Coordinates of C-alpha atoms in Angstrom, one line a residue:
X1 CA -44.7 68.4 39.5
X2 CA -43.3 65.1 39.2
X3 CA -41.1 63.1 41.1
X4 CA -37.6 61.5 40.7
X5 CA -37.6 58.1 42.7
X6 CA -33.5 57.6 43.6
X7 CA -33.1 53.7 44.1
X8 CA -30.3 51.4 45.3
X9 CA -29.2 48.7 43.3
X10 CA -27.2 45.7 45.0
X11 CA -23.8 44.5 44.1
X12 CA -25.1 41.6 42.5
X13 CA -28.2 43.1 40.4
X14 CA -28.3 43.2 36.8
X15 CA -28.1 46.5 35.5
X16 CA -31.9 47.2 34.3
X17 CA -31.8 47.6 30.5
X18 CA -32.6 51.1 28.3
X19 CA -36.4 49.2 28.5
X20 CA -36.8 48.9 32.1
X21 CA -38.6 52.3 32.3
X22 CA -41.7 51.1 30.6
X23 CA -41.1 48.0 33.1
X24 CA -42.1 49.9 35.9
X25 CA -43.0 46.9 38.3
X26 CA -39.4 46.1 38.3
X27 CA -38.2 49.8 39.1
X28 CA -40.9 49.6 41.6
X29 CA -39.6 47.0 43.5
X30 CA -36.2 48.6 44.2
X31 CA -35.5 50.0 47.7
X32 CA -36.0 53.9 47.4
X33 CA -33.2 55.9 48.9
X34 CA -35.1 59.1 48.2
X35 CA -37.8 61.3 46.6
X36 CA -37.4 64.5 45.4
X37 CA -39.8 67.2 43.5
X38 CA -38.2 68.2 40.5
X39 CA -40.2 70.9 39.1
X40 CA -41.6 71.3 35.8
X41 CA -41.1 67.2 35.4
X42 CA -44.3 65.6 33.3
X43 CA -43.9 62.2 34.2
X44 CA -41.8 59.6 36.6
X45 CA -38.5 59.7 36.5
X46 CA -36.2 57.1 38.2
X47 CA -32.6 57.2 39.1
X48 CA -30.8 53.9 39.8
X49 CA -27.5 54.1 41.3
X50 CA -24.7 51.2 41.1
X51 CA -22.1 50.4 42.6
X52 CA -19.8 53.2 42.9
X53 CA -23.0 55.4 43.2
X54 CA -23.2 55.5 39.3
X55 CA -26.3 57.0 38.3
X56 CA -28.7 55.9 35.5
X57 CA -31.7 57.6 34.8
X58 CA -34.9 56.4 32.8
X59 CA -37.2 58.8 32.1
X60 CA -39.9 58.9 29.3
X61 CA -38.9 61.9 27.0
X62 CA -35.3 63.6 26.8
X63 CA -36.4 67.2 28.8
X64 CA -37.4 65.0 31.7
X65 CA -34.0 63.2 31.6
X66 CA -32.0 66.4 30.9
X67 CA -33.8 68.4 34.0
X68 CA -33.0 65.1 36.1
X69 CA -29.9 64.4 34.8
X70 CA -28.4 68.2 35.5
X71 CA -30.0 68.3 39.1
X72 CA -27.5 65.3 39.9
X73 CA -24.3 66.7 38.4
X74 CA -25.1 69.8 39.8
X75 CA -25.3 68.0 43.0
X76 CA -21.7 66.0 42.8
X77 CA -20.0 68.8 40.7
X78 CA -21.7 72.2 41.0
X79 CA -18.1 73.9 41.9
X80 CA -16.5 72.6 38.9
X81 CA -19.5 73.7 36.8
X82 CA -19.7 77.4 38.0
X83 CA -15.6 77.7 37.5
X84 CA -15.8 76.4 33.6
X85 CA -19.1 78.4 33.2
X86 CA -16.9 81.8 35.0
X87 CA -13.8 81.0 33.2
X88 CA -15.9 80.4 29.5
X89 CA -17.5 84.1 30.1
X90 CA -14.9 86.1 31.5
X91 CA -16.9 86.2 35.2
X92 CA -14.0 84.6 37.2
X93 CA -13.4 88.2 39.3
X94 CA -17.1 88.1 40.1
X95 CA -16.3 85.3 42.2
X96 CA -12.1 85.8 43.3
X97 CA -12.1 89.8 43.0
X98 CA -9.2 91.7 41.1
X99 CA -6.6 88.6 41.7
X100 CA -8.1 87.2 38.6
X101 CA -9.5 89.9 36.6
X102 CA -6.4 89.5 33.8
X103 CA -7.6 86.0 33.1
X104 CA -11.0 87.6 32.4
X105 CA -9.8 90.4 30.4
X106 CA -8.2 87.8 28.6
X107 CA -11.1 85.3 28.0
X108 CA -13.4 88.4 27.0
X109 CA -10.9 89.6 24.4
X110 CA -10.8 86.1 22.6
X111 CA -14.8 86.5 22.2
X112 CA -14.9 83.3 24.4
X113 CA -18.9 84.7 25.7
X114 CA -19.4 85.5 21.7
X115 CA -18.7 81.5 20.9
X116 CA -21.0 80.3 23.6
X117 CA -23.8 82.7 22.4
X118 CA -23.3 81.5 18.2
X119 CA -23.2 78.0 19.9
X120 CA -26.6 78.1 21.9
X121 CA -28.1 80.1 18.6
X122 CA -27.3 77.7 15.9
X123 CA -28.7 74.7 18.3
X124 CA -32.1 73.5 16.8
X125 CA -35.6 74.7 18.9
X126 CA -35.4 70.5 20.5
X127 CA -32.0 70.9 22.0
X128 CA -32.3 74.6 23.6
X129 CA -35.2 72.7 25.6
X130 CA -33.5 69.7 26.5
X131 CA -29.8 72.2 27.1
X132 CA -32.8 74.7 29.1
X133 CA -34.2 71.3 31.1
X134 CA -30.3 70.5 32.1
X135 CA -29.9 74.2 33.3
X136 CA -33.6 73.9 34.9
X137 CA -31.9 70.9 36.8
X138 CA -29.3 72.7 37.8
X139 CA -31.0 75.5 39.1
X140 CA -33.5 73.1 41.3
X141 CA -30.2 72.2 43.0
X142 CA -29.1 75.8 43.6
X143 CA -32.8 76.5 45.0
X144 CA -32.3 73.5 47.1
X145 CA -29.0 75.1 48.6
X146 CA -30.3 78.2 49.1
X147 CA -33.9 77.0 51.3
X148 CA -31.5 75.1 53.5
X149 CA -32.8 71.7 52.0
X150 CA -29.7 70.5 50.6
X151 CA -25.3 71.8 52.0
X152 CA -23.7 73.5 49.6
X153 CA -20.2 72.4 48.0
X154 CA -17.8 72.3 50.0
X155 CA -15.7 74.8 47.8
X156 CA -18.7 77.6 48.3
X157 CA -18.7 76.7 52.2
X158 CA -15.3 77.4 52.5
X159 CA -14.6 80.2 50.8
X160 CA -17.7 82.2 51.2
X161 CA -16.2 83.7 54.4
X162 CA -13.4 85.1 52.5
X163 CA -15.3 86.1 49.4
X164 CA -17.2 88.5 51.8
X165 CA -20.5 86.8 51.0
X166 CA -23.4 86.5 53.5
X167 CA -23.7 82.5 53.0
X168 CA -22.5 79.9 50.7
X169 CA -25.5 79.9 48.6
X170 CA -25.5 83.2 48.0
X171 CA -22.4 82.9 46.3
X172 CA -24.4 80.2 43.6
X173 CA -26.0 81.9 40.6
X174 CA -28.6 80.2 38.2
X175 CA -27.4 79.2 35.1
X176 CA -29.3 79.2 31.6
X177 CA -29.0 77.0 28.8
X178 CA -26.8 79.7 26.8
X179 CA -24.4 78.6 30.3
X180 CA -24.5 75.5 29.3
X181 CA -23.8 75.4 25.8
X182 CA -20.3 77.9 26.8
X183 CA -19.1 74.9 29.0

């Protein structure tokens, strides 16, 4: 497995260009804030954030990118991802209990799930791999929560006390790519 390389950039660096992949001395010369082991990765993969913390990630083929690319929104918005995904499928009271089961009676009845599934069907062989490498991403992150490597949102740490659940993480389910095609 591969790594992904996350580098700083400072204020006053040009922005490295769409090329700057296959310029790897340059990407090489950048401080490196972290490594991590992405699996199923085939090649380098480098993140370089801007000001503001704005990712931008070079990689040499789109699954690479996509796996990458949903291990970091996973990390900066895995609440808000699981919420669409629950609201989408009608899977809200699996997380908030009866409170919310109307909304998923609701979302069920307007074949919400049914959309997501025709949407992830019609989506040529090339883009359920690169959708499946985004969800791949994703789930790294939720692996990551759950050895202890990485906190979990904030959201999960807080309410997994009154959800009942033994831990935050255990509250975080893997997604798939048909997940990702309903949001």
């Amino acid at each position: 497995d591969a790594a992904m390389s996350d580098v700083a950039v400072e204020p006053d660096m040009t922005v490295l260009d769409a090329g700057a992949l296959n310029d790897r001395a340059r990407l090489e010369q950048l401080p490196i804030l972290a490594d991590v082991v992405i699996p199923g990765l085939t090649g380098a993969v480098f993140v370089v954030r801007t000001e503001g913390n704005i990712p931008h990630v070079y990689a040499s083929n789109r699954q690479d990118l996509m796996r990458v690319y949903g291990y970091l929104v996973a990390t900066d918005r895995f609440w808000m991802m699981d919420l669409a995904r629950r609201l989408g499928s009608g899977r809200l009271s699996a997380l908030f209990g009866s409170t919310v089961l109307s909304t998923d009676i609701t979302t069920r009845a307007k074949g919400l799930h049914l959309v997501a599934q025709r949407i992830w069907t019609s989506l040529s062989a090339q883009r359920q791999l690169e959708v499946s490498a985004f969800a791949s991403g994703v789930n790294v992150y939720i692996d990551a929560v759950a050895a202890g490597e990485l906190p979990p949102p904030s959201e999960f740490t807080s309410a997994f006390p009154l959800l009942g659940a033994p831990s935050a993480g255990a509250l975080m389910v893997p997604f798939t790519g048909e997940d990702i095609a309903a949001y």
